[in-house]
Amino acid sequence: MVVEKHVMFRVRGGLDFTCQLDRTDESYVKQTLGKAFESVRSAVRSPSLVFGVQNSPVFLWPNRSLQATRQGVTENTTCRELQQHIQINEGDSGKRSSKKKDKKDGTTSIINVDLLTEVTEPVLCSAPMLFRQEGKHHFVKMKLPADCVVSAHMDETIGDVCTHLVEALCTQLTNMEEVVLRHRSGTSLPIPEPFHFLLPEPVGLITAVYPAGVPDTQLEPVRKELHRRLELPDDRSCMRRANAYHFPDEPYRDGYLRSPHLALNHPSLEGTKLYLVQGIYSYHHYMQDRMDDNGWGCAYRSLQTICSWFQQQGYVERVVPSHKEIQQALVDVGDKPASFVGSRQWIGSIEVQAVLSHLLGITSKILFVSQGSDLATKGRELANHFSTEGTPIMIGGGVLAHTILGVMWSETSGEIKFLVLDPHYTGGEDLQVITDKVWVTDLKPRLHFSVKCKLSCDIVVFVKTMSYPTLTCLSRAGVVGRGRTSGTNGPTTTSACPSDQGPYEVGCDIIVMSLTPEDQLHFTRIIMCLNKHTRHFKKKFYFLSVKNCIQHA
Amino acid sequence: MGRGYIVDDSVEKYLVSLQTASLSSLTGLLIGQSLPQRDFVVLAVQTPQKAKSESDPSERKPVHSLCDIDTEWVTQHAKQVSWTLPGGLSVLGVFLITPPDLEKEAQNTLRRLVFSVEKLISKGRLWSLNEDDVSERVGLHICSKTRRAVCRTFDVQDAKSSAKPADWKYQHGVSDSWLVLKCSVELHVRFPTPDITLENLEKSTKVSLQKWGNQIESSICLVNGVRVSSDSELISGQKKNTKAFPSNLRAQILIHNVRKEVRTCASVQVCGGVLALRGVVHCRAYIHSNKPKAKQAAEALKRDIMNTVSYRTEMFFEDLLMSEADGERGILGQKQPLPQRVFASVPGAGFCVCDYMFPDEGTAEVKERLKETLDCDIPEEEVDLTQEVIAGELLLDLTDSLGGGGNPIDPLFNLKYICLCWTVGGNPHKHGNHTHTPHKLSRGCTSTTSRNPAIHTVLQCHLHLCSFYSLCQII
């Protein structure tokens, strides 16, 4: 068991800020705001400030010669000793109790601290008085969302830590003041919001304050400055809000699980190397967002997972699109009729590509594989993709879509395992359940196509190059795929190529396999012809019609 | 079996004395503590006579109909009474003494009174009821001839509820051995107002006080420096030795600084003025010592904090409105003290009641008022003025210089200052018995409390400030 040497103290709370503005000229406002911020700072330094250590009975008065509520906790108590007072809030399920011991050190490596104010035992005593002040003015009021992190060695005393925390709070208030002054307009003051970023060593965790309501695009000069100061590369976004460090103990507000594969113990396979998705994504699957898409929404979910990756790495600000937004986008690009919106029809890799391009501005590449088992031959490409681009890959085959998060590949033997995220999951956001059986030797059992009928799948690799006005991001590639497969006897038809914007219906169970350009053209024609007649037919009819059509052709 | 009321035998004595004193109908209030399991009744107070009948008490005619009972008068009295009650004690219901012939009417009258009393008392409350609160109030009917008491309860949350029988039991010593939680709460509330007309001031004050009240309601309460879990008993570990019961508990209130993330920019309000409420209020909650729950104690104290502030502002505005009606312009000055809270222990009981004293009043007025509202004689010198200190200008100016930004406070400065204030304000020694208690001051000099403790404390305060300033200079 590895014993952590450091512990992070994170103090959070909303500090009351009020000021009265009766003019708007620069120097006056600056002075008034300065005074108001100073009084917030003096509140932070006042003896009535209390740190409440979460999940523990310990309260600390950092400015009252570190008074503490718990007997035995003094100024000289070390962080390690303090940890003894913290109860770990492990979930209630009995299943996890076995894991409790192993996790103990991990979960307490962050000590969360609430910011409280004691209103009793006042510094001054005088009976209540009402003070009246007349005069027209603007009464400005906000809660400053203070959020400071201080890293401490386990042997450091909490007296020192508290001093650091108070200092950190004061520094943050000064930063907030700068941000408010810089971004205010008239009497409208933006709420300054701190964000933490985990940068590569030696910088580590740093905090930046951004004004709320001002989009990242407008904050570029600020970020440039930070990049320069911190000597960060200009071709990668590190300081956007979406890059903000997410503390492991904090649940995501949207309720989606993040990067569930990180909780896995990876199997060892001799001679193989692990290539994994880089960065954070959220896990989207069936039945989320009060949307009953069981049986038809897997590609939508896979697409959402990919979109979440782009958003959470800070490449796009757009929130993850809903089913309806995805459908609307496909209508907007002319890929689908208007009636498609609100329907329960499937989408495939082509649609996914179209949506990524339309909504996120991401261009992409499709890899074709004639058969599910052939995917194993793409080991080098996939490994290369994960190490250079690092986006999740969507893979489609048959009626199913999955997301590949990584491969375990041996360059010498070609042996390969896929790390698959399954959007067909319908349960709750329980990491325990989800992380079971994620690694598969090959895709067959997960995708079902090899058993039922001879189908194939194709993979679409999206390569995108996005440039921001100044901070150019690395080109990131995403792989997406949804094979249109058919259970016809032998290789017959073709795959639709990306340029094909044909009005074929979604989710049809036709397709695939031949990769010759002639066949592609041929097949496109068939589909186009089909669609004229069978647009409103259910997909099963399609299936038959296609056969007929092909035979006919 | 309905609710159980455990009643102090002093209440019995009082009720008996009322029965023998008059043969006519008589109303009054029952006061005590309401707990989920049972209620403790510790005080009964008859409704004072209206001024006109007081002028000639001998002419009081026997009432033949209960229609003569003035509901508004009774409810107003109930409101006055509830203002005198510290945390933990409240008006639990109404009693009615009638001759036997009016017995039938009595139930309806009691019902009417119980409901309207509750309605008026709960008006303007800053706190809300929780699941532990009992919504049943008692209506006690006593026949003046047979002395038979019939106790019933009414669910005040349900206007259609019918009376339920309840158990009324006298017991000795219910009002002894109460635990008391004490704290002084510092106020710093601002009330921005569109203009400074009285009406708007009152309205804006209410709005801001409500927000402040919510903060208090959701605050953390520490008892004797320890956070008590909600379901635990107030004093754990010390139960075995009831003799060494710590009857005086120190409470601390910690307010959450909650982050709100809904807004993107600061709220801006166009104002014509601002009222600021600053100062320290002393708060108390009395808890019956029969296995008290920490949660109830904390709740009672928080409610006392909210009540004492809302009562005072209400009184203050009432006073202003009255002087406005008198033709004076009810405009308030730059600095205006709110009524000061004073305490007085009820003779023979283990708890105190309180009163609010306007700056131009003295202990004589307090005594008189308590006599009228609570029908109990409290010697003037028993009135404890020391819990809240009306400070002089110097102190206030210092408050300004400390609170209004400026330089960060030197820790040493604070330390001295806390000592100082503690000796002045927080020390709950009794002034009533006139022993000249030596009063140790922080810098080693001693003094004795004089006859007028309030003035003395202020003097001490000033003395301290002077010594303190010189101390600062030395540093």
Coordinates of C-alpha atoms in Angstrom, one line a residue, chain B residues 43-470:
Chain B
L43 CA -46.6 29.2 33.3
A44 CA -50.2 30.3 33.0
V45 CA -51.0 34.0 32.5
Q46 CA -54.4 35.5 32.6
T47 CA -55.4 38.0 30.0
P48 CA -55.0 41.5 31.5
Q49 CA -58.1 43.5 32.0
K50 CA -58.8 46.2 29.5
A51 CA -58.2 49.7 30.7
K52 CA -61.8 50.7 31.2
S53 CA -62.8 47.9 33.4
E54 CA -59.6 48.3 35.4
S55 CA -60.7 51.8 36.4
D56 CA -63.5 50.3 38.3
P57 CA -62.9 46.7 39.0
S58 CA -65.7 46.3 41.4
E59 CA -68.2 46.9 38.6
R60 CA -67.1 43.9 36.7
K61 CA -70.3 42.2 35.9
P62 CA -70.5 38.5 35.8
V63 CA -70.3 37.5 32.2
H64 CA -73.2 35.6 30.9
S65 CA -72.1 35.0 27.4
L66 CA -68.7 34.1 26.1
C67 CA -69.4 36.4 23.2
D68 CA -68.1 39.2 25.4
I69 CA -64.6 37.7 25.2
D70 CA -62.6 40.0 23.0
T71 CA -60.6 37.7 20.7
E72 CA -58.4 40.4 19.5
W73 CA -57.5 41.5 23.0
V74 CA -56.5 37.9 23.8
T75 CA -54.5 37.4 20.7
Q76 CA -52.7 40.8 21.2
H77 CA -51.8 39.7 24.6
A78 CA -50.5 36.4 23.3
K79 CA -48.3 38.3 21.0
Q80 CA -47.0 40.5 23.8
V81 CA -46.4 37.4 25.9
S82 CA -44.5 35.6 23.1
W83 CA -42.2 38.6 22.9
T84 CA -41.2 38.1 26.5
L85 CA -40.4 34.4 26.0
P86 CA -36.8 33.2 25.4
G87 CA -36.1 30.4 23.0
G88 CA -37.6 27.1 23.9
L89 CA -40.7 28.6 25.5
S90 CA -43.8 29.4 23.6
V91 CA -47.5 30.0 24.0
L92 CA -48.9 26.5 24.0
G93 CA -52.5 27.3 24.2
V94 CA -55.4 29.0 26.0
F95 CA -57.3 28.4 29.2
L96 CA -60.8 29.4 29.9
I97 CA -62.5 29.5 33.3
T98 CA -66.2 29.7 33.1
P99 CA -69.2 29.1 35.4
P100 CA -70.8 25.7 34.9
D101 CA -73.7 27.1 32.8
L102 CA -71.3 28.3 30.1
E103 CA -69.5 25.0 29.8
K104 CA -71.1 24.1 26.5
E105 CA -70.1 27.3 24.8
A106 CA -66.6 27.1 26.1
Q107 CA -65.4 24.5 23.6
N108 CA -66.2 26.7 20.7
T109 CA -64.7 29.8 22.3
L110 CA -61.5 27.9 23.1
R111 CA -61.2 26.7 19.6
R112 CA -61.7 30.2 18.2
L113 CA -59.1 31.6 20.6
V114 CA -56.5 28.8 20.0
F115 CA -56.7 29.3 16.3
S116 CA -56.5 33.1 16.3
V117 CA -53.7 33.2 18.9
E118 CA -51.6 30.8 16.7
K119 CA -52.3 32.8 13.6
L120 CA -51.1 36.1 15.1
I121 CA -48.1 34.6 16.8
S122 CA -46.8 32.9 13.7
K123 CA -47.2 35.9 11.6
G124 CA -44.0 37.5 10.5
R125 CA -41.9 34.6 11.7
L126 CA -38.5 34.3 10.0
W127 CA -38.3 30.6 10.5
S128 CA -40.4 27.8 9.2
L129 CA -41.8 24.8 11.0
N130 CA -40.1 21.4 10.6
E131 CA -41.3 17.9 10.8
D132 CA -40.6 17.7 14.5
D133 CA -42.9 20.6 15.3
V134 CA -46.1 19.8 16.9
S135 CA -49.1 21.5 15.4
E136 CA -51.4 20.7 18.3
R137 CA -52.3 23.5 20.7
V138 CA -54.0 23.1 23.9
G139 CA -57.4 24.4 25.0
L140 CA -58.0 24.0 28.7
H141 CA -61.4 24.6 30.2
I142 CA -61.9 24.9 33.9
C143 CA -65.3 25.1 35.6
S144 CA -65.1 27.8 38.2
K145 CA -67.4 26.0 40.5
T146 CA -66.4 22.3 40.3
R147 CA -62.8 23.1 39.4
R148 CA -63.0 20.3 36.9
A149 CA -60.5 20.8 34.1
V150 CA -61.1 19.5 30.6
C151 CA -58.1 19.5 28.4
R152 CA -58.3 19.2 24.6
T153 CA -56.0 19.8 21.7
F154 CA -56.6 21.4 18.4
D155 CA -54.5 20.9 15.3
V156 CA -53.8 24.4 14.2
Q157 CA -52.5 23.3 10.8
D158 CA -55.8 21.9 10.0
A159 CA -58.7 24.4 10.2
K160 CA -61.3 21.6 10.1
S161 CA -59.8 19.5 12.8
S162 CA -61.9 18.6 15.7
A163 CA -60.8 18.8 19.4
K164 CA -59.0 15.7 20.7
P165 CA -58.9 14.8 24.4
A166 CA -55.5 15.3 26.0
D167 CA -53.9 14.3 29.3
W168 CA -53.3 17.1 31.8
K169 CA -51.2 16.1 34.7
Y170 CA -49.7 18.2 37.5
Q171 CA -46.2 17.5 38.6
H172 CA -43.9 19.0 41.1
G173 CA -40.8 20.8 39.9
V174 CA -41.4 20.9 36.1
S175 CA -40.1 24.4 35.9
D176 CA -36.9 23.7 37.8
S177 CA -33.7 22.3 36.4
W178 CA -33.8 23.7 32.9
L179 CA -30.8 23.8 30.7
V180 CA -29.9 27.0 29.1
L181 CA -28.0 27.6 25.9
K182 CA -26.6 31.1 25.6
C183 CA -24.9 33.0 22.9
S184 CA -24.4 36.5 21.7
V185 CA -24.9 37.0 18.0
E186 CA -23.3 39.7 16.0
L187 CA -25.5 41.3 13.4
H188 CA -24.3 42.9 10.3
V189 CA -27.3 43.1 8.0
R190 CA -27.9 45.7 5.3
F191 CA -31.2 46.7 4.0
P192 CA -31.0 48.5 0.7
T193 CA -34.2 50.3 0.1
P194 CA -35.6 52.1 -3.0
D195 CA -36.3 55.2 -0.9
I196 CA -36.4 56.0 2.8
T197 CA -40.1 56.4 3.3
L198 CA -41.2 54.4 6.3
E199 CA -43.3 52.0 4.3
N200 CA -40.4 51.1 2.0
L201 CA -38.0 50.9 4.8
E202 CA -40.1 48.4 6.6
K203 CA -40.7 46.4 3.5
S204 CA -37.0 46.2 2.6
T205 CA -36.1 45.4 6.1
K206 CA -38.4 42.4 6.1
V207 CA -37.0 41.1 2.8
S208 CA -33.4 41.3 4.0
L209 CA -34.1 40.0 7.4
Q210 CA -35.7 37.0 5.9
K211 CA -32.5 36.2 4.0
W212 CA -30.5 36.7 7.1
G213 CA -33.0 34.4 8.9
N214 CA -32.5 31.7 6.3
Q215 CA -28.8 31.8 7.0
I216 CA -29.3 31.4 10.7
E217 CA -31.8 28.6 10.2
S218 CA -29.3 26.6 8.1
S219 CA -26.3 27.4 10.3
I220 CA -24.3 25.0 12.4
C221 CA -24.7 25.1 16.1
L222 CA -21.9 24.1 18.4
V223 CA -22.7 23.4 22.0
N224 CA -19.8 23.8 24.5
G225 CA -17.5 23.9 21.5
V226 CA -18.6 20.7 20.0
R227 CA -20.9 20.0 17.0
V228 CA -23.7 17.9 18.2
S229 CA -25.2 15.4 15.9
S230 CA -28.8 16.0 15.4
D231 CA -30.3 12.9 17.0
S232 CA -27.9 12.7 19.9
E233 CA -28.8 13.9 23.4
L234 CA -27.7 17.4 24.3
I235 CA -25.4 16.3 27.0
S236 CA -23.9 12.9 26.5
G237 CA -21.6 11.2 28.8
Q238 CA -22.6 13.4 31.8
K239 CA -26.0 11.8 32.3
K240 CA -24.9 9.5 35.0
N241 CA -24.1 12.3 37.4
T242 CA -27.1 14.5 37.2
K243 CA -26.0 16.6 40.1
A244 CA -23.1 17.9 38.1
F245 CA -25.4 18.8 35.3
P246 CA -24.0 21.7 33.3
S247 CA -27.1 23.8 33.2
N248 CA -25.3 26.6 31.4
L249 CA -24.3 25.7 27.9
R250 CA -22.2 27.8 25.6
A251 CA -23.5 27.9 22.1
Q252 CA -21.8 29.0 18.9
I253 CA -23.4 29.7 15.6
L254 CA -21.5 29.1 12.4
I255 CA -22.9 30.4 9.2
H256 CA -22.3 28.6 5.9
N257 CA -20.9 30.7 3.2
V258 CA -22.7 29.0 0.4
R259 CA -21.6 29.4 -3.1
K260 CA -24.4 30.4 -5.5
E261 CA -23.6 29.7 -9.0
V262 CA -26.8 30.7 -10.8
R263 CA -25.8 34.3 -11.6
T264 CA -23.1 35.4 -13.9
C265 CA -22.9 39.0 -12.6
A266 CA -23.5 40.8 -9.4
S267 CA -27.0 41.9 -8.6
V268 CA -27.5 45.7 -8.8
Q269 CA -30.2 47.4 -7.1
V270 CA -31.0 51.1 -7.5
C271 CA -31.4 52.5 -4.0
G272 CA -32.4 55.7 -2.3
G273 CA -30.8 54.6 0.9
V274 CA -29.5 51.9 3.0
L275 CA -30.3 50.8 6.5
A276 CA -27.7 48.8 8.3
L277 CA -28.4 46.8 11.4
R278 CA -25.3 46.2 13.5
G279 CA -24.6 45.2 17.0
V280 CA -24.8 42.2 19.2
V281 CA -28.0 40.5 20.4
H282 CA -28.0 38.1 23.3
C283 CA -29.9 34.9 22.8
R284 CA -31.0 32.1 25.0
A285 CA -32.9 28.9 24.7
Y286 CA -34.2 26.9 27.7
I287 CA -34.5 23.2 27.4
H288 CA -36.2 20.9 29.8
S289 CA -33.6 18.6 31.3
N290 CA -35.5 15.4 30.7
K291 CA -33.3 13.8 28.0
P292 CA -33.1 16.8 25.8
K293 CA -32.2 16.3 22.2
A294 CA -29.4 18.4 20.7
K295 CA -31.4 19.1 17.6
Q296 CA -34.3 20.6 19.6
A297 CA -31.9 22.7 21.6
A298 CA -30.2 24.1 18.6
E299 CA -33.5 24.7 16.9
A300 CA -34.8 26.6 19.9
L301 CA -31.7 28.8 20.0
K302 CA -31.8 29.6 16.3
R303 CA -35.4 30.5 16.6
D304 CA -34.7 32.8 19.5
I305 CA -32.0 34.5 17.5
M306 CA -34.4 35.1 14.6
N307 CA -37.3 36.1 16.9
T308 CA -35.4 38.6 19.0
V309 CA -34.3 40.5 15.8
S310 CA -37.6 40.4 14.1
Y311 CA -39.5 41.4 17.3
R312 CA -37.2 44.3 17.8
T313 CA -37.4 45.6 14.3
E314 CA -41.2 45.2 14.5
M315 CA -41.3 47.2 17.7
F316 CA -39.1 49.8 16.3
F317 CA -41.2 50.4 13.2
E318 CA -44.4 50.2 15.3
D319 CA -42.9 52.9 17.4
L320 CA -42.0 55.0 14.4
L321 CA -45.4 54.6 12.9
M322 CA -47.0 55.7 16.2
S323 CA -44.9 58.8 16.4
E324 CA -45.7 59.5 12.8
A325 CA -49.4 59.2 13.6
D326 CA -48.8 61.6 16.5
G327 CA -47.9 64.2 14.0
E328 CA -44.1 64.0 14.5
R329 CA -42.3 62.9 11.4
G330 CA -41.4 59.4 12.1
I331 CA -38.1 59.7 10.5
L332 CA -35.3 57.9 12.0
G333 CA -32.0 59.4 12.9
Q334 CA -28.6 58.5 11.6
K335 CA -28.0 56.1 14.3
Q336 CA -30.8 54.7 16.3
P337 CA -30.6 52.0 18.9
L338 CA -33.1 49.2 18.8
P339 CA -34.7 48.2 22.0
Q340 CA -32.4 46.5 24.4
R341 CA -33.1 43.0 25.6
V342 CA -33.2 42.5 29.3
F343 CA -33.8 39.4 31.2
A344 CA -35.5 38.6 34.5
S345 CA -35.8 35.2 36.2
V346 CA -39.3 34.2 37.0
P347 CA -39.7 33.7 40.8
G348 CA -39.5 30.1 41.7
A349 CA -38.8 28.9 38.2
G350 CA -35.6 27.8 36.5
F351 CA -35.9 30.1 33.5
C352 CA -35.9 33.7 32.6
V353 CA -38.3 35.8 30.6
C354 CA -37.2 38.9 28.8
D355 CA -38.4 42.3 27.8
Y356 CA -37.3 44.9 25.4
M357 CA -36.4 48.2 26.8
F358 CA -36.4 51.4 24.7
P359 CA -33.5 53.8 25.3
D360 CA -35.7 56.2 27.2
E361 CA -37.0 53.5 29.5
G362 CA -35.7 52.0 32.7
T363 CA -36.1 49.0 34.9
A364 CA -39.3 50.4 36.4
E365 CA -41.0 50.3 33.1
V366 CA -39.8 46.8 32.5
K367 CA -41.1 45.6 35.9
E368 CA -44.5 47.2 35.2
R369 CA -44.7 45.7 31.7
L370 CA -43.8 42.2 32.9
K371 CA -46.4 42.5 35.6
E372 CA -49.0 43.4 33.1
T373 CA -48.2 40.9 30.4
L374 CA -47.1 37.9 32.5
D375 CA -48.9 38.7 35.7
C376 CA -45.9 38.1 37.8
D377 CA -44.0 40.3 40.2
I378 CA -40.4 40.6 39.4
P379 CA -38.4 42.9 41.6
E380 CA -36.9 45.8 39.7
E381 CA -33.4 44.9 40.7
E382 CA -33.9 41.4 39.4
V383 CA -33.9 42.8 35.9
D384 CA -30.6 41.9 34.3
L385 CA -29.5 44.7 32.0
T386 CA -26.0 43.4 31.3
Q387 CA -26.6 40.9 28.6
E388 CA -26.7 43.5 26.0
V389 CA -24.6 46.7 26.3
I390 CA -25.6 50.0 24.9
A391 CA -22.3 51.3 24.0
G392 CA -21.1 54.8 23.7
E393 CA -20.0 56.6 20.6
L394 CA -16.4 55.6 21.0
L395 CA -17.2 51.9 20.7
L396 CA -19.3 52.5 17.6
D397 CA -16.6 54.5 16.0
L398 CA -14.2 51.7 16.6
T399 CA -16.7 49.3 15.1
D400 CA -16.7 51.4 12.0
S401 CA -13.0 51.5 11.7
L402 CA -12.8 47.8 12.2
G403 CA -15.6 46.6 10.2
G404 CA -15.4 48.9 7.3
G405 CA -12.3 47.6 5.7
G406 CA -9.1 49.4 6.2
N407 CA -6.2 47.6 7.7
P408 CA -6.2 43.9 8.4
I409 CA -6.6 43.4 12.1
D410 CA -3.5 42.5 14.0
P411 CA -4.0 39.2 15.7
L412 CA -2.8 40.4 19.0
F413 CA -5.1 43.3 18.8
N414 CA -8.0 40.8 18.5
L415 CA -6.9 38.7 21.3
K416 CA -6.9 41.6 23.7
Y417 CA -10.1 42.7 22.3
I418 CA -11.8 39.4 22.8
C419 CA -10.7 39.3 26.3
L420 CA -12.0 42.7 26.9
C421 CA -15.4 42.1 25.4
W422 CA -15.7 38.8 27.2
T423 CA -15.2 40.4 30.5
V424 CA -17.7 43.1 29.7
G425 CA -20.4 41.4 27.9
G426 CA -20.2 37.7 28.0
N427 CA -19.9 37.1 31.7
P428 CA -23.3 36.2 33.0
H429 CA -22.9 36.9 36.7
K430 CA -25.9 37.8 38.7
H431 CA -26.5 41.4 39.5
G432 CA -29.7 40.8 41.4
N433 CA -28.4 39.9 44.8
H434 CA -26.2 43.0 45.1
T435 CA -23.2 41.3 46.3
H436 CA -20.3 43.4 45.1
T437 CA -18.8 40.8 42.8
P438 CA -15.2 41.4 42.1
H439 CA -14.9 41.8 38.4
K440 CA -11.6 40.9 37.1
L441 CA -10.5 42.9 34.1
S442 CA -8.2 41.8 31.5
R443 CA -5.3 44.0 32.5
G444 CA -5.3 42.9 36.1
C445 CA -7.2 45.8 37.6
T446 CA -10.3 44.9 39.5
S447 CA -13.5 46.7 40.0
T448 CA -16.8 46.1 41.7
T449 CA -20.1 46.2 40.1
S450 CA -22.1 49.2 41.1
R451 CA -25.8 49.5 41.4
N452 CA -26.4 50.3 37.8
P453 CA -24.6 47.6 36.0
A454 CA -25.3 48.9 32.5
I455 CA -23.6 52.2 33.0
H456 CA -20.9 50.5 34.8
T457 CA -20.2 48.1 31.9
V458 CA -20.1 51.0 29.5
L459 CA -17.6 52.7 31.7
Q460 CA -15.5 49.5 31.9
C461 CA -15.7 49.4 28.2
H462 CA -14.3 52.8 27.8
L463 CA -11.7 52.2 30.4
H464 CA -10.7 49.2 28.5
L465 CA -10.5 50.9 25.2
C466 CA -8.2 53.5 26.7
S467 CA -5.9 51.0 28.2
F468 CA -6.2 49.1 25.0
Y469 CA -5.2 52.1 22.9
S470 CA -2.2 52.7 25.0

